[in-house]
Coordinates of C-alpha atoms in Angstrom, one line a residue:
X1 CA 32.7 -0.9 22.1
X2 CA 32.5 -4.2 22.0
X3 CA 28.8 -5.1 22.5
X4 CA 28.5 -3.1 19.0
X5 CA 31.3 -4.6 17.1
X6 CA 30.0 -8.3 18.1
X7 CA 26.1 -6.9 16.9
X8 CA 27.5 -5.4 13.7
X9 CA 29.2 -9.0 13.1
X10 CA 25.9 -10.5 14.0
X11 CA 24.0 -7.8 11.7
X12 CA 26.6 -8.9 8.9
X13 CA 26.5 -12.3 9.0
X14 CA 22.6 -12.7 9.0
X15 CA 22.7 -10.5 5.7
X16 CA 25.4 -12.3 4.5
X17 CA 23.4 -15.8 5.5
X18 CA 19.6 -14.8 5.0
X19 CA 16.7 -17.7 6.1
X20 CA 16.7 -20.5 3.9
X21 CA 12.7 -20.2 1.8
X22 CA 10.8 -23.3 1.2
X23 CA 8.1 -23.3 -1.4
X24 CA 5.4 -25.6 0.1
X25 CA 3.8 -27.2 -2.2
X26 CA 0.4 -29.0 -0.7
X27 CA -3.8 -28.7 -1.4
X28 CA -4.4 -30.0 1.6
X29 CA -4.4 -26.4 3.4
X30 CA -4.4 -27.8 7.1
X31 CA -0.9 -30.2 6.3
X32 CA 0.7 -27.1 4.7
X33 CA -0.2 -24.5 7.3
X34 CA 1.3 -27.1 9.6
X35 CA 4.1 -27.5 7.5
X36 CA 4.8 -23.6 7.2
X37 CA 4.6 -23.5 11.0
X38 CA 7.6 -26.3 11.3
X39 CA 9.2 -24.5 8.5
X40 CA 9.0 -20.9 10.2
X41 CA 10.0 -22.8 13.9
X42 CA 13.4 -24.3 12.7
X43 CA 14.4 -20.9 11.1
X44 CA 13.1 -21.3 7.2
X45 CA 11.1 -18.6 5.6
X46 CA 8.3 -20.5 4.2
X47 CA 6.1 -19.6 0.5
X48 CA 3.1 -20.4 -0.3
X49 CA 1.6 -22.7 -0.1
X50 CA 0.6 -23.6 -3.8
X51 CA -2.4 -25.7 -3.7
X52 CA -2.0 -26.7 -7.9
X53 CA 0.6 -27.5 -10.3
X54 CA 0.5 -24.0 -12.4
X55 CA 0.2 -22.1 -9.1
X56 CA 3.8 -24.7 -8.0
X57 CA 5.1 -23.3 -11.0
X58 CA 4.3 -19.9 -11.3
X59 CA 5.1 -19.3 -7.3
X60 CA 8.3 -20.7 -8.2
X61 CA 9.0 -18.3 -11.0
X62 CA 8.0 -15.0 -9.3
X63 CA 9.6 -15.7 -6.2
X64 CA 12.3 -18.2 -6.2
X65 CA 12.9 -20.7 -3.6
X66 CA 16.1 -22.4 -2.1
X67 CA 14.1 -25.9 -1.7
X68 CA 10.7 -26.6 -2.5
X69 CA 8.4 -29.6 -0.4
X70 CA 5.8 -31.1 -2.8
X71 CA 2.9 -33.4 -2.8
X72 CA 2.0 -35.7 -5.6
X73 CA -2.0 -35.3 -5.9
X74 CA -2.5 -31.8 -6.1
X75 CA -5.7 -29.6 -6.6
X76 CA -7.5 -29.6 -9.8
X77 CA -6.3 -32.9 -10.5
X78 CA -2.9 -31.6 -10.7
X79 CA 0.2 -33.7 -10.3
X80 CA 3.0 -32.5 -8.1
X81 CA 5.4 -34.8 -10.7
X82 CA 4.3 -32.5 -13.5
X83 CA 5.2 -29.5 -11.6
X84 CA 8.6 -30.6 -10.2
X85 CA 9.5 -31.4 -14.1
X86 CA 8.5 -27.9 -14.9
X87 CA 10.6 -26.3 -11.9
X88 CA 13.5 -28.7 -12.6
X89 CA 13.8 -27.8 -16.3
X90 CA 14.3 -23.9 -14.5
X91 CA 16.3 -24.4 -12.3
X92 CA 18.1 -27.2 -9.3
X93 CA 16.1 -26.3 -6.6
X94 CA 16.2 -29.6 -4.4
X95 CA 13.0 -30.9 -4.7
X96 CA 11.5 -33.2 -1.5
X97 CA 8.2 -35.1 -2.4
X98 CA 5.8 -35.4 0.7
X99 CA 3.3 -37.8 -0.9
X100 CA 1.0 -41.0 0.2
X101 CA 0.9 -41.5 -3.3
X102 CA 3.5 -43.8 -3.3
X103 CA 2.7 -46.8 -5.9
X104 CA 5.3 -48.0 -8.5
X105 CA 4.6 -45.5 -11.4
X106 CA 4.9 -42.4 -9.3
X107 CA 7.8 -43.6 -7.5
X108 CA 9.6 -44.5 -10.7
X109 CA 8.0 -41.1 -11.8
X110 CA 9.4 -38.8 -9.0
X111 CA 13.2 -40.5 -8.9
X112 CA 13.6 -39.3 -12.6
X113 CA 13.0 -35.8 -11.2
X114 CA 16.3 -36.7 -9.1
X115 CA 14.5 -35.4 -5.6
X116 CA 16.4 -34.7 -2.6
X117 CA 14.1 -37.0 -1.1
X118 CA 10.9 -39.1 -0.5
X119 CA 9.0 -38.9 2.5
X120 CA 5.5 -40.5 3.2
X121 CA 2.6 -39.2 4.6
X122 CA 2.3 -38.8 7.6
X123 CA 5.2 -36.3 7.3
X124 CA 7.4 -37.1 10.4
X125 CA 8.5 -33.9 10.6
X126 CA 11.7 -34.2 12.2
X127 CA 12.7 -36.3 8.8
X128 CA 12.2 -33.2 6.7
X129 CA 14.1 -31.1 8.5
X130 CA 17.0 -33.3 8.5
X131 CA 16.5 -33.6 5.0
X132 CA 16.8 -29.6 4.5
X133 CA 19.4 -29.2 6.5
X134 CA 21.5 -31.5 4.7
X135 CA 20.7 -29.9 1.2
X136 CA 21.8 -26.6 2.8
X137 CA 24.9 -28.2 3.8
X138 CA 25.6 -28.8 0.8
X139 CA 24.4 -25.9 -1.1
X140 CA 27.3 -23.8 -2.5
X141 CA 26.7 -20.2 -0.9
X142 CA 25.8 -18.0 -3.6

C-alpha cells in the first residue's frame, strides 16, 4: 500500500512539475545537437533547433517554450537580436544569448532585449545550466 501511494505522489508531482523546454536556437547544426544532448541530460525537453530568425519565431509561436538559448548570426543572414525582439514583444520567455559575436553594437544590442544572460562561445556548458536553473527558480509556477 505504500509503494503505490509514494508512486501516485511521484506520478502527481511530475504532472504537476513537467520538464522544463528549451527552444535552441543555433545554425550551426553540430553546436545545437550538442546542446540538445546537454539539455535532454540535465532533465530539459529540448525544441528545435531553429537554424533562422523566422523559423526562432515561428517555433516559438506554435510550440511555446519556458527559456529559449539563441545565437546571434543565424542562417540566412539572420540575426538572433532580431528574433529575440520578436519573441520578447510575445511573451517573457528568459532569453540566454550563446554568441561569439560579441562586439560593442551587439552587446549593447542584446542587453536591451533584457537576456537572462550572455555566454560566449565556446559554450561552457556547465554555465548554461546554472543559468537555467536559476531562471526556473525563479519562475512563478504556472
Amino acid at each position: 500500500m505504500v509503494r503505490r501511494i509514494g508512486l501516485a505522489m511521484q506520478v502527481n508531482m511530475a504532472q504537476a512539475n513537467p520538464p522544463k523546454r528549451v527552444l535552441v536556437v543555433e545554425d550551426e547544426m553540430l553546436l545545437a545537437l550538442d546542446y540538445a544532448r546537454a539539455l535532454e541530460d540535465w532533465g530539459f525537453v529540448p525544441l528545435g533547433p531553429a537554424s533562422t530568425a523566422d523559423e526562432a519565431v515561428a517555433t516559438f509561436e506554435r510550440e511555446g517554450a519556458d527559456a529559449i538559448t539563441m545565437d546571434v548570426r543565424l542562417a540566412d543572414g539572420s540575426n538572433g537580436i532580431d528574433a529575440a525582439r520578436r519573441i520578447a514583444a510575445l511573451s517573457s520567455v528568459p532569453i540566454v544569448f550563446v554568441t561569439g559575436n560579441a562586439d560593442g553594437r551587439s552587446m549593447v544590442a542584446m542587453r536591451e532585449i533584457e537576456p537572462l544572460a550572455i555566454l560566449p562561445k565556446p559554450l561552457d556548458e556547465p554555465s548554461l545550466r546554472r543559468v537555467l536553473e536559476l531562471a526556473f527558480q525563479m519562475t512563478p509556477v504556472t
